[in-house]
Short mmCIF file of C-alpha atoms in Angstrom, two decimals:
data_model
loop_
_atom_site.label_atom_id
_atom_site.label_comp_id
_atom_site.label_asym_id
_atom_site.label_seq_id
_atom_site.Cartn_x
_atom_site.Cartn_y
_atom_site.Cartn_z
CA UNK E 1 28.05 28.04 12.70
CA UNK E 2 26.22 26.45 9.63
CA UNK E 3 23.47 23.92 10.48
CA UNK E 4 21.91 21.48 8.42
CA UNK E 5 17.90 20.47 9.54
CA UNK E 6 16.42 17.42 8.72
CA UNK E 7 13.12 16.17 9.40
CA UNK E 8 11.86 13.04 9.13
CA UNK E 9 8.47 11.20 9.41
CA UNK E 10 7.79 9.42 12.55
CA UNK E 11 9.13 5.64 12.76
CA UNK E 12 12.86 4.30 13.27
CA UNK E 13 13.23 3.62 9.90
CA UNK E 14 12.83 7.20 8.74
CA UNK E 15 14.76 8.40 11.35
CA UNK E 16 17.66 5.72 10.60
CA UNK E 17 17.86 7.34 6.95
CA UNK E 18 17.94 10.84 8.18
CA UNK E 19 21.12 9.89 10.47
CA UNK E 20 23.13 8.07 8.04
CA UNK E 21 22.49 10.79 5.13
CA UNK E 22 23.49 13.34 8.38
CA UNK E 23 26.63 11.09 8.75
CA UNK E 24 27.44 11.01 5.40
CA UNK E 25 27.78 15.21 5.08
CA UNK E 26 29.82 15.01 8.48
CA UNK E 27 31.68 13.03 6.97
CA UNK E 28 33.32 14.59 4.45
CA UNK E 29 32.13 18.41 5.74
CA UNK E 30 32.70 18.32 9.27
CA UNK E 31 32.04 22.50 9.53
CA UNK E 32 28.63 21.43 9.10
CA UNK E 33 26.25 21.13 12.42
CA UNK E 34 23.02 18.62 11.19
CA UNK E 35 20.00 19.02 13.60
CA UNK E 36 16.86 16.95 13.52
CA UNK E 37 13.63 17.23 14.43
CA UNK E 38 11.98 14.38 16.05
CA UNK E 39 7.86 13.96 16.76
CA UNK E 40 6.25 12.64 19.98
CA UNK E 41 3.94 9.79 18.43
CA UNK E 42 1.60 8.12 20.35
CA UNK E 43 2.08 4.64 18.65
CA UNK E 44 4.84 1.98 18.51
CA UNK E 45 7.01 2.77 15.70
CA UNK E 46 10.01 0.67 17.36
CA UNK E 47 12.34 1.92 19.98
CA UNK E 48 14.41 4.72 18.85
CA UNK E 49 15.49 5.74 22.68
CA UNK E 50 18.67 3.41 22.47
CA UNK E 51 19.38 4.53 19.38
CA UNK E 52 19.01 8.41 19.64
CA UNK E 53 21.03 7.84 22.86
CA UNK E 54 23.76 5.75 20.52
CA UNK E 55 23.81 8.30 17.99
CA UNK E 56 24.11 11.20 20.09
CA UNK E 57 27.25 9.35 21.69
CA UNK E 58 28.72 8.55 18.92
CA UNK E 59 28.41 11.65 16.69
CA UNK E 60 28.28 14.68 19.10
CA UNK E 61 27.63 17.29 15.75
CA UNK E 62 24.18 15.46 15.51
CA UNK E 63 21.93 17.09 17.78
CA UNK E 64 18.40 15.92 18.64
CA UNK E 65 15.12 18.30 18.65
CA UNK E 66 11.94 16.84 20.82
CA UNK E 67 8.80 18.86 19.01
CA UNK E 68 6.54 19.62 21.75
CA UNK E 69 3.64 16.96 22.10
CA UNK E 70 0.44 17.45 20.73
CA UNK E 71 -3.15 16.18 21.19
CA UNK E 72 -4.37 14.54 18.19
CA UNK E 73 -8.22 15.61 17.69
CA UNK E 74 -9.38 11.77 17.82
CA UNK E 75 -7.99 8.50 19.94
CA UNK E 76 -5.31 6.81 18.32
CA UNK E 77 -7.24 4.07 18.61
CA UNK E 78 -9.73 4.81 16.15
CA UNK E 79 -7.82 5.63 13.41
CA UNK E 80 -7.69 3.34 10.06
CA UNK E 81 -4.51 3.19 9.80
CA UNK E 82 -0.55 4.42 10.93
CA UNK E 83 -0.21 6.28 7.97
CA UNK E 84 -2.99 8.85 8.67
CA UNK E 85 -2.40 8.90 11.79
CA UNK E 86 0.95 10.31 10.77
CA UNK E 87 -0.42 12.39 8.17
CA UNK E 88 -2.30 13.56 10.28
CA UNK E 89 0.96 14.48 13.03
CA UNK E 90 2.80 16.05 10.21
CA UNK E 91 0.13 18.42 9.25
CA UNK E 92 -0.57 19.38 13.24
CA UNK E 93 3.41 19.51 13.98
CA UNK E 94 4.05 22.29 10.99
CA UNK E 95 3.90 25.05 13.64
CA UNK E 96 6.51 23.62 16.00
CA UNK E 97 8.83 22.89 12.96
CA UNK E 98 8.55 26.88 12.03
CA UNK E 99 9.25 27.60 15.73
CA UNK E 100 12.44 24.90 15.89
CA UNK E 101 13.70 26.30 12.73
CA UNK E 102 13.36 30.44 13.62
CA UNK E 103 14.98 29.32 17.37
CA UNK E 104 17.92 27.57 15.30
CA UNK E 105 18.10 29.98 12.90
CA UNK E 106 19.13 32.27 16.31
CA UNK E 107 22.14 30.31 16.80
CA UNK E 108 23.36 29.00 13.41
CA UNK E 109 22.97 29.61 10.05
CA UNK E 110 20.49 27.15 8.44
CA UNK E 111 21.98 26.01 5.00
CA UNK E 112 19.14 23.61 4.10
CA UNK E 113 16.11 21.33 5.68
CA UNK E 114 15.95 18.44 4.31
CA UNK E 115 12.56 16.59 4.77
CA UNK E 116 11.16 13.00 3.20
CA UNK E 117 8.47 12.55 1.17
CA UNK E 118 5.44 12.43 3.69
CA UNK E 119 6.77 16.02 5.51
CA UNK E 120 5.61 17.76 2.47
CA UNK E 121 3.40 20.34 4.59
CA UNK E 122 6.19 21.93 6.18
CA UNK E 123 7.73 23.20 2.55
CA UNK E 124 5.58 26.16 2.91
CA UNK E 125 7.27 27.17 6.04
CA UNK E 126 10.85 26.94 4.95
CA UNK E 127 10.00 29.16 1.83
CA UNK E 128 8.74 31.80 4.02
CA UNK E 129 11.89 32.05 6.04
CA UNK E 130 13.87 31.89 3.22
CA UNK E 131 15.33 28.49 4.28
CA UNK E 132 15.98 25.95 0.98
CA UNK E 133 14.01 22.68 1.61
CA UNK E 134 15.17 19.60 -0.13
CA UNK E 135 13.32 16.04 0.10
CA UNK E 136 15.53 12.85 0.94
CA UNK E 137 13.98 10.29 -1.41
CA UNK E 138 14.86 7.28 0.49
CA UNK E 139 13.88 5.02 -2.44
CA UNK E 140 15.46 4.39 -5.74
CA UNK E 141 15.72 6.51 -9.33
CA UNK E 142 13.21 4.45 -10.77
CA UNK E 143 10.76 4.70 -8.00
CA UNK E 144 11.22 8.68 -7.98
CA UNK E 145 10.56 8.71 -12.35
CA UNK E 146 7.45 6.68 -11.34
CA UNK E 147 6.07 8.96 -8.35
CA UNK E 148 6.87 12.31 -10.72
CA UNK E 149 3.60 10.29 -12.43
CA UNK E 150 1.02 10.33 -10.40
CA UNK E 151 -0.26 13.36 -9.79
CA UNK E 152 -0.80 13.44 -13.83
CA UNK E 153 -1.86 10.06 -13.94
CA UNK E 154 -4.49 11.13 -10.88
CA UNK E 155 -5.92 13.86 -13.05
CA UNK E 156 -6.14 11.70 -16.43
CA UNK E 157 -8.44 9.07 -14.54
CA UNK E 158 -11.35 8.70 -11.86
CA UNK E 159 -10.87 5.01 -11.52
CA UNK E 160 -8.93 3.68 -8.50
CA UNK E 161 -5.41 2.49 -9.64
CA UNK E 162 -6.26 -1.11 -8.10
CA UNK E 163 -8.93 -1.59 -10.70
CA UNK E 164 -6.95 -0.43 -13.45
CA UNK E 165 -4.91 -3.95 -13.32
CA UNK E 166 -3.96 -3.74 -17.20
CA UNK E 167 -2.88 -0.40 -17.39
CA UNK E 168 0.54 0.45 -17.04
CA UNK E 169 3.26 3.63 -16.39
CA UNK E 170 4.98 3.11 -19.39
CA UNK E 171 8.83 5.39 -19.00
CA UNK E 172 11.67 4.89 -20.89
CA UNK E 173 14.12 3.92 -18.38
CA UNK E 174 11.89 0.81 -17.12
CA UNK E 175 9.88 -1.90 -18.15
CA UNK E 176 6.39 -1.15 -18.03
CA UNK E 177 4.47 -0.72 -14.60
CA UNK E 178 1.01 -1.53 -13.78
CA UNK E 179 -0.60 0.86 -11.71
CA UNK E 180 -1.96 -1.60 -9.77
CA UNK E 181 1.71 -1.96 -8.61
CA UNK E 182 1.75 1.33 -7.01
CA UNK E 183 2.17 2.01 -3.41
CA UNK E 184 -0.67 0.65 -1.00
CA UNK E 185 -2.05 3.94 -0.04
CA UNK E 186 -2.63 5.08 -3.85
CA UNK E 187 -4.50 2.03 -4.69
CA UNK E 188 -8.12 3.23 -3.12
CA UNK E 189 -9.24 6.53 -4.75
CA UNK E 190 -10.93 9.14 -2.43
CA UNK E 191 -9.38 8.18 0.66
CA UNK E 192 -7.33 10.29 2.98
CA UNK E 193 -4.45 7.76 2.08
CA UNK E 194 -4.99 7.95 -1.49
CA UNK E 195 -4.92 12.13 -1.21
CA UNK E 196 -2.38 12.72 0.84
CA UNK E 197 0.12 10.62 -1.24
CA UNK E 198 -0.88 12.30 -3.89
CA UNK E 199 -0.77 15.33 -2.72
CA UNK E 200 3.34 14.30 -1.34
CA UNK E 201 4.27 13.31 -4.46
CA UNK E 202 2.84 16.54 -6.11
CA UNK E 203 5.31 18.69 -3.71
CA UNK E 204 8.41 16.47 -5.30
CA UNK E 205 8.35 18.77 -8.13
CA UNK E 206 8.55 21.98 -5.78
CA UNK E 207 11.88 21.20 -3.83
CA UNK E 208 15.53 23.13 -4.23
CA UNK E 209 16.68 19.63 -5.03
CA UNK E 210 15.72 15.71 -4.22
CA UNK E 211 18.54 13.89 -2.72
CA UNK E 212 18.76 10.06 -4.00
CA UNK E 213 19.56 7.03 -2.07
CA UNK E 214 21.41 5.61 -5.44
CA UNK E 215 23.83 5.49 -7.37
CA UNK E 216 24.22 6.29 -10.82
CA UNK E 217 25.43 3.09 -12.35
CA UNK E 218 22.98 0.75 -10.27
CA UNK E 219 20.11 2.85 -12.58
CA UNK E 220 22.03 4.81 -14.86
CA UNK E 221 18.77 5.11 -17.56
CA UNK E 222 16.42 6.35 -14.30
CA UNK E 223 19.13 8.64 -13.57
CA UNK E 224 19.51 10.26 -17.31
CA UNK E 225 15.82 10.35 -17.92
CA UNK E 226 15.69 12.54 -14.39
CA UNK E 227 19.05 14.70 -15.27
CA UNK E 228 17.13 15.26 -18.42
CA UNK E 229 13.62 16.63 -17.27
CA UNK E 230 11.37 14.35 -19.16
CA UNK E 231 10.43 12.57 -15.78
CA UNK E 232 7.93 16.04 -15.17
CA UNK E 233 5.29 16.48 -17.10
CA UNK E 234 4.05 19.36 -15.59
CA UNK E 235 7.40 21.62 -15.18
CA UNK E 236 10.84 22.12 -14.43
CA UNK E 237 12.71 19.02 -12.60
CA UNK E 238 14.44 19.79 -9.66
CA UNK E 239 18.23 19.37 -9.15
CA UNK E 240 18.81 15.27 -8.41
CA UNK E 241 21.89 14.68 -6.34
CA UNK E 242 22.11 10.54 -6.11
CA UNK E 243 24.51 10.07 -2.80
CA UNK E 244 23.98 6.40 -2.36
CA UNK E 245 24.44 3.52 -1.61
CA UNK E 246 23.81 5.08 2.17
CA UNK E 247 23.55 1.82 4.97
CA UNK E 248 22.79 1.69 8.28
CA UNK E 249 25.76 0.98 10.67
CA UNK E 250 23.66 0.45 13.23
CA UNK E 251 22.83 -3.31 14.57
CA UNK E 252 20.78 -2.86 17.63
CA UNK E 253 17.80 -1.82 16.12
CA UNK E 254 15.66 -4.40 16.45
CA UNK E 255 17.27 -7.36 18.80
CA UNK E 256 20.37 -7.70 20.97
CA UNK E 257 23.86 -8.67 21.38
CA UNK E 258 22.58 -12.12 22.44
CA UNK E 259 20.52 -12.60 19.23
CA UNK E 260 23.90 -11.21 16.97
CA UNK E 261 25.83 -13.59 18.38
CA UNK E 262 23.27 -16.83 17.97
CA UNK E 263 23.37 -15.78 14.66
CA UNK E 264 26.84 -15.44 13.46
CA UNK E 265 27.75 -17.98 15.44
CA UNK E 266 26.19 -20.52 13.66
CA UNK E 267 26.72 -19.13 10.64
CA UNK E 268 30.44 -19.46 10.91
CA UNK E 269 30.12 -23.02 11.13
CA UNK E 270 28.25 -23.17 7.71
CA UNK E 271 30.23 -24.08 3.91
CA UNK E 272 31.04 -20.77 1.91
CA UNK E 273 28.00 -19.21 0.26
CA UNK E 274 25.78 -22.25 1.08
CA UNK E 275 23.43 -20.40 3.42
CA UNK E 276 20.21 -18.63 2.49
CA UNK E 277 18.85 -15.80 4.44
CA UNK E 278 15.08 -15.10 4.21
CA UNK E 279 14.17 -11.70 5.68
CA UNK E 280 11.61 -9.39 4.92
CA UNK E 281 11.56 -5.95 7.34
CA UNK E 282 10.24 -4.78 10.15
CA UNK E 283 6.83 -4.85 8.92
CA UNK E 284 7.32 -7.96 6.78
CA UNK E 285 4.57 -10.49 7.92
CA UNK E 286 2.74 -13.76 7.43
CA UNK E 287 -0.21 -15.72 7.91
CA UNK E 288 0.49 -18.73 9.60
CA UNK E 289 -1.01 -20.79 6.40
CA UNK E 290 1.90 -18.97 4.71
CA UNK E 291 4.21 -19.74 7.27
CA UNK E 292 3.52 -22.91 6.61
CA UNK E 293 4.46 -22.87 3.27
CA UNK E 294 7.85 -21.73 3.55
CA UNK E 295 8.84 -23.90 6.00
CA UNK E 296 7.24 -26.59 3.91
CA UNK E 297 9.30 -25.17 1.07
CA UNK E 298 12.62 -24.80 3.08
CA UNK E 299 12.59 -28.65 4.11
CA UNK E 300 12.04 -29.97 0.74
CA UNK E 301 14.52 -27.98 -1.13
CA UNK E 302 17.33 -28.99 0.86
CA UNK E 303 18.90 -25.95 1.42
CA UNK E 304 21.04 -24.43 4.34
CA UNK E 305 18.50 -21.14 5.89
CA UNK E 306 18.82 -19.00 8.04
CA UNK E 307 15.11 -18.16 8.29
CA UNK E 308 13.69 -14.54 10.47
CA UNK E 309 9.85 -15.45 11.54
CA UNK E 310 7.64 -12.78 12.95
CA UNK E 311 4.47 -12.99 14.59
CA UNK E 312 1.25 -12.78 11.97
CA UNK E 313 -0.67 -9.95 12.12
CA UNK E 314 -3.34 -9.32 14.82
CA UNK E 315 -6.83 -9.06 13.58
CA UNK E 316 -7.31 -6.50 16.31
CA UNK E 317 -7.04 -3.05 15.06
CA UNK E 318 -6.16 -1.51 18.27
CA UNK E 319 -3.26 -3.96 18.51
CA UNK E 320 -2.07 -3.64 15.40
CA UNK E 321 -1.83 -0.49 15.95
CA UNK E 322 -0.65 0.20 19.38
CA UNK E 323 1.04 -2.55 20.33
CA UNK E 324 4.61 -3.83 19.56
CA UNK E 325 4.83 -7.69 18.77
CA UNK E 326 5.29 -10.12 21.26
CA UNK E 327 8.74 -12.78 20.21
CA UNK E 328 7.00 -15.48 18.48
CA UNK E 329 5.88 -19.18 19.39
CA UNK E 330 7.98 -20.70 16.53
CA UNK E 331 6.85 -24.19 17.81
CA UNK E 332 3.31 -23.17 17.61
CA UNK E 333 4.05 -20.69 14.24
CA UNK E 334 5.90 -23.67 12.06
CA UNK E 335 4.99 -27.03 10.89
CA UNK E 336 5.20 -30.13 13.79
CA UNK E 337 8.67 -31.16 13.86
CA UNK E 338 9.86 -28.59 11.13
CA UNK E 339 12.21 -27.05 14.01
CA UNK E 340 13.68 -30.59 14.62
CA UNK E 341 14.24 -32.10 11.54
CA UNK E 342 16.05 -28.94 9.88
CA UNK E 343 17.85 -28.35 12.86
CA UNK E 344 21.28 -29.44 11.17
CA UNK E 345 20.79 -26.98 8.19
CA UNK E 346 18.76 -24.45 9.53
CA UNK E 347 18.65 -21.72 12.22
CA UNK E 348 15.14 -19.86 12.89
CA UNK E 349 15.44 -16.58 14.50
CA UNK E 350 12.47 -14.93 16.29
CA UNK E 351 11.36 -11.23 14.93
CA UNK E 352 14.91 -10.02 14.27
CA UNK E 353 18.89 -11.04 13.00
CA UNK E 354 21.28 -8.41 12.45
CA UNK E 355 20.53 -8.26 8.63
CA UNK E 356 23.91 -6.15 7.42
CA UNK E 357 26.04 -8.39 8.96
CA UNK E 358 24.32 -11.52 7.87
CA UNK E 359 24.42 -10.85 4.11
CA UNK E 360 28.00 -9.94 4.64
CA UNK E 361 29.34 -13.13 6.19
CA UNK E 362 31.09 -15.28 3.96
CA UNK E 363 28.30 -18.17 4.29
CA UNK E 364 25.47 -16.47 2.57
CA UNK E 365 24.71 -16.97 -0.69
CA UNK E 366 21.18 -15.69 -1.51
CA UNK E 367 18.89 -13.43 0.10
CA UNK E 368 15.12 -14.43 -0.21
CA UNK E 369 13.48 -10.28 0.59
CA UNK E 370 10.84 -7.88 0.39
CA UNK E 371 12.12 -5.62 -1.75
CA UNK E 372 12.31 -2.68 0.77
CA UNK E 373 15.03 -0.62 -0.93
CA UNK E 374 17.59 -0.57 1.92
CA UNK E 375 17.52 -4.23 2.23
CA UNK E 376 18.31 -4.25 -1.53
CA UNK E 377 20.90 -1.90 -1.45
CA UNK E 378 22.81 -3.86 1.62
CA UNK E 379 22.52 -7.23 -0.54
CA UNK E 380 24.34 -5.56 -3.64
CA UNK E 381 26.83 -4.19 -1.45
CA UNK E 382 27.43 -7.34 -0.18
CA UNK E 383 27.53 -9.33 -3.10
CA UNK E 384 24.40 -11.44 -2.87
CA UNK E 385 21.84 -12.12 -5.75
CA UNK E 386 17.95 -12.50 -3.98
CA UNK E 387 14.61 -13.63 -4.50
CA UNK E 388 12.01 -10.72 -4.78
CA UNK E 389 9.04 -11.32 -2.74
CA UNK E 390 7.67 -7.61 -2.39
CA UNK E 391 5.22 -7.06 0.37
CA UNK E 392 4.12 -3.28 0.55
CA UNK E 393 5.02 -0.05 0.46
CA UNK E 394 6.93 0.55 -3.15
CA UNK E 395 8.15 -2.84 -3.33
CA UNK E 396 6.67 -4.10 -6.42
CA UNK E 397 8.32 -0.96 -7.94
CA UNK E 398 11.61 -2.43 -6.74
CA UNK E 399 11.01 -5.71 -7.74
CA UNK E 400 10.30 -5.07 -11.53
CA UNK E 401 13.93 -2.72 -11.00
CA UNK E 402 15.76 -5.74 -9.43
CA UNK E 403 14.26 -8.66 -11.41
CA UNK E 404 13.65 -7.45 -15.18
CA UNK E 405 15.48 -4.49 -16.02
CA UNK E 406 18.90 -5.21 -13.29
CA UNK E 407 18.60 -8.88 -12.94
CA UNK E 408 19.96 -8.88 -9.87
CA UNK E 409 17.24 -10.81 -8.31
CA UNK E 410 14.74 -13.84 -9.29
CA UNK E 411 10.80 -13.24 -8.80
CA UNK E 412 8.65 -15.19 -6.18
CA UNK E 413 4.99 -15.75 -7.78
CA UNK E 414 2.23 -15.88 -6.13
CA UNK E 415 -0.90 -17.93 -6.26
CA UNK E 416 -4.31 -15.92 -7.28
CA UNK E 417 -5.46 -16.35 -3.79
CA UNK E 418 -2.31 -14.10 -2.66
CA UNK E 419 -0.58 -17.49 -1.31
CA UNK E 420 3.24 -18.47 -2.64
CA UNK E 421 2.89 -22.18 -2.57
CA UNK E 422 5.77 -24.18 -0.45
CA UNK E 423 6.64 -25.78 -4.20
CA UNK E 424 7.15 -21.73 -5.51
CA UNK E 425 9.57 -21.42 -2.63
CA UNK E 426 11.48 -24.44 -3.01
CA UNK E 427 11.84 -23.70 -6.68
CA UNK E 428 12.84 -20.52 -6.14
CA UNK E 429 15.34 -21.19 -3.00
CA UNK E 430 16.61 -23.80 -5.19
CA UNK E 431 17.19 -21.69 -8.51
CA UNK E 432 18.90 -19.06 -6.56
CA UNK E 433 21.44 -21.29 -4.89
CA UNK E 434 22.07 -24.21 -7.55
CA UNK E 435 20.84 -22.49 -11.28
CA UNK E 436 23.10 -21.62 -13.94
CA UNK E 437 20.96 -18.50 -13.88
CA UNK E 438 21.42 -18.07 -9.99
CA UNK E 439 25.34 -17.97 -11.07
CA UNK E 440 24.57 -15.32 -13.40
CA UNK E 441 22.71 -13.27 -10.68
CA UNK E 442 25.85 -13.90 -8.66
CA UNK E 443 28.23 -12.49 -11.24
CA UNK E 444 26.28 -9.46 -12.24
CA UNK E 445 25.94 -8.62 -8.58
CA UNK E 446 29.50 -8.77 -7.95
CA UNK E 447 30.05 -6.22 -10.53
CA UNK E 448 27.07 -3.71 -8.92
CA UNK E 449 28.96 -4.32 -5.58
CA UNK E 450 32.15 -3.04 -6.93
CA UNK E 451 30.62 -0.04 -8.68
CA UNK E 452 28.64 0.79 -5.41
CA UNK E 453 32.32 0.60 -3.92
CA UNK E 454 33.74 2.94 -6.63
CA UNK E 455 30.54 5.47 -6.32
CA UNK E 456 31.23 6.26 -2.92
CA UNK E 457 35.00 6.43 -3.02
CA UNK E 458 37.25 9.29 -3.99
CA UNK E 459 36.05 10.68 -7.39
CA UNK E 460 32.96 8.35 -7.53
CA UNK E 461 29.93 9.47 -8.68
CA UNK E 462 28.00 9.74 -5.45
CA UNK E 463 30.87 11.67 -4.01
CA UNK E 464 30.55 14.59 -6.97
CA UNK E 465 26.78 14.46 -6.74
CA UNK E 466 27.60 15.17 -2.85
CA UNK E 467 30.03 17.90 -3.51
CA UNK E 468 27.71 19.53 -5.63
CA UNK E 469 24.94 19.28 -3.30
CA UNK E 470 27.15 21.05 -0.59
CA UNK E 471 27.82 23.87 -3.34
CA UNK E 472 24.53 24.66 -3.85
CA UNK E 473 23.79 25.22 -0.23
CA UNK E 474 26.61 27.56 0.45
CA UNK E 475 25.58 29.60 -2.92
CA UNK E 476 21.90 29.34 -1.49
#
């Protein structure tokens, strides 16, 4: 029996893109067995019980490793942040993933682990037992050129990248990058953030190959410049294999049947393409100021929404930590009366819609997001230009991708104070539904949705890059 491990960091969306890449080799090489690894975490990183318990269901050759639990060496509580808390859970869990992988390697032959970026400590392991490791770079091309740049970039500089606001990452298949653009946990030199991201993207260069949520028309110059090696600039380049555009099936992530069915239900009693759908992750949140904004900006440009409104964030640490969001007060969240008077036009959903089957109903139009990569790659595939209003993570990566060098997608500006005014958000709702430039958007995304469409089919690019991938593991 051949197995397949993969090992992602903790959190559901992580885990989500470690299933559907597992589903995707199933696919189309059932021999294959794909195991993965899963951490006990001791903060809420969404339910993933329903979920695992869905999966296992519906895909019996995708089996489901508990690591054993381990004691952190501080409270939870006291930690800065989630991300070094999970740094820190990566680094302790390394011996349990050796002792997973030698009691696998008992019963099947392990072809490959495949890790993400932030599981970097565990690459020492798999070389010693002679087990390939490949990273799962769950962004795009462009955001994997950029990342092959830090640790250079790290050593040419001792300023932090957030005071470096005119200096850019200037690579031939984008437009120029500031560094102050770069992920949130590079922007503060001579933190534990700031080092261990470093240190992840470092490790890139040191896997048996980096497997690409992409595909290689949506970035064909990212693509070339990484075939060609001249994304390095320290060494050889590792094999890239771009598999994408890979989507969660899965609906029931983050709300319910009941919610589903609210939603497309008034959604089918909207015009064609009239409806725009503003929603911006699982971590995507607002100040109530800002909330106000939108909603101000909603009502005045006339628009049909259908609008997803978390809670803001909690200014307790411990909460924000620990503690999952309550559903919102939308009548306390929103502007008196907003609820009311845009009740004919508009539909606000508490904390969650069932975002792939939103942007694919035949009412939707535009797509006002954060940039998170998967939510862009589910808008191409459905057709539907957006609004970039980046948020964290990579996201202003993605947003310079979708907006100046794709123009799939029409920028959101903010104020100097960090604050997109309700007249920003009525412009931009407005451009994206009514402009002769929105059209535009429309048409060039129709085109990217039919390429995705030919990428993943029979002979299609992702499908070769797939094939090939498989090769090398069987050689290995």
């Amino acid at each position: 029996m051949e197995a397949i491990v993969l090992y992602p960091s903790p959190g559901i969306g992580h885990l989500i893109s470690m299933v559907e890449l597992g589903k995707l080799i199933l696919s189309h090489y059932p021999s294959f067995t794909i195991k993965i690894l899963l951490i006990n975490v001791p903060f809420n990183t969404g339910s993933t019980a329903d979920y695992i318990a869905s999966v296992s269901a519906a895909v019996p050759s995708i089996a489901f490793r508990q690591l054993p639990t381990i004691s952190l060496p501080r409270d939870p509580a006291s930690y800065t942040s989630i991300g070094v808390m999970a740094s820190e859970l990566l680094r302790f869990n390394t011996p349990h993933v050796h002792d997973e992988l030698l009691s696998i390697s008992q019963i099947c032959n392990v072809n490959a682990l495949i890790i993400d970026l932030f599981c970097a400590p565990v690459l020492g392991i798999a070389a010693k037992l002679g087990i390939p490791a490949y990273h799962f770079f769950t962004s795009g091309a462009s955001c994997l050129a950029l990342f092959f740049q830090l640790p250079v970039i790290h050593q040419n500089t001792i300023k932090s990248f957030k005071d470096l606001e005119g200096t850019t990452v200037d690579l031939s298949c984008l437009p120029p990058v500031p560094l102050s653009h770069m992920p949130t946990p590079t922007l503060e030199r001579n933190t534990f953030e700031y080092e261990s991201f470093i240190d992840c993207t470092a490790h890139l260069k040191k896997s048996a190959g980096i497997i690409v949520n992409t595909f290689e028309s949506l970035e064909p110059k990212a693509v070339k410049a990484l075939e060609d090696g001249v994304c390095v600039p320290d060494g050889p380049t590792p094999s890239i294999f771009c598999v994408g555009p890979l989507i969660s099936t899965n609906h029931q992530t983050g709300g319910g049947h009941d919610k589903m069915r609210e939603c497309l239900t008034w959604l089918n009693t909207q015009p064609n393409r009239s409806v725009v759908f503003l929603c911006f992750g699982s971590r995507g949140v607002f100040s109530k100021e800002q909330l106000g904004e939108i909603a101000i900006g909603l009502e005045r440009s006339g628009q049909r929404f259908l609008w997803v409104v978390r809670d803001p964030p909690s200014d307790v640490k411990r909460e924000s930590i620990l503690v999952q969001s309550l559903e919102p007060d939308l009548n306390s969240l929103l502007p008196d009366g907003f609820l009311e008077r845009t009740k004919e036009r508009g539909l606000v959903m508490g904390s969650w819609a069932p975002q792939l089957q939103v942007l694919n109903h035949e009412s939707v139009g535009g797509f006002v997001t954060h940039c998170g990569w998967n939510s862009a790659l589910e808008s191409i595939c459905a057709g539907v230009p957006m609004v970039a209003w980046p948020l964290y993570a990579e996201q202003k990566i993605n947003k310079i991708l979708l907006v100046e060098e794709l123009k799939l997608a029409l920028p959101m500006n903010e104020s100097e104070s960090g604050l997109v005014s309700a007249i920003e958000v009525e412009k931009r709702v407005r451009d994206l539904m009514e402009s002769d430039q929105g059209k535009s958007m429309k048409e060039r995304m129709l085109v990217k949705m039919k390429e995705a469409l030919k990428a993943m089919g029979d002979g299609g690019s992702s499908r070769v890059a797939l094939a090939e991938l498989v090769e090398s593991w069987k050689q290995g």
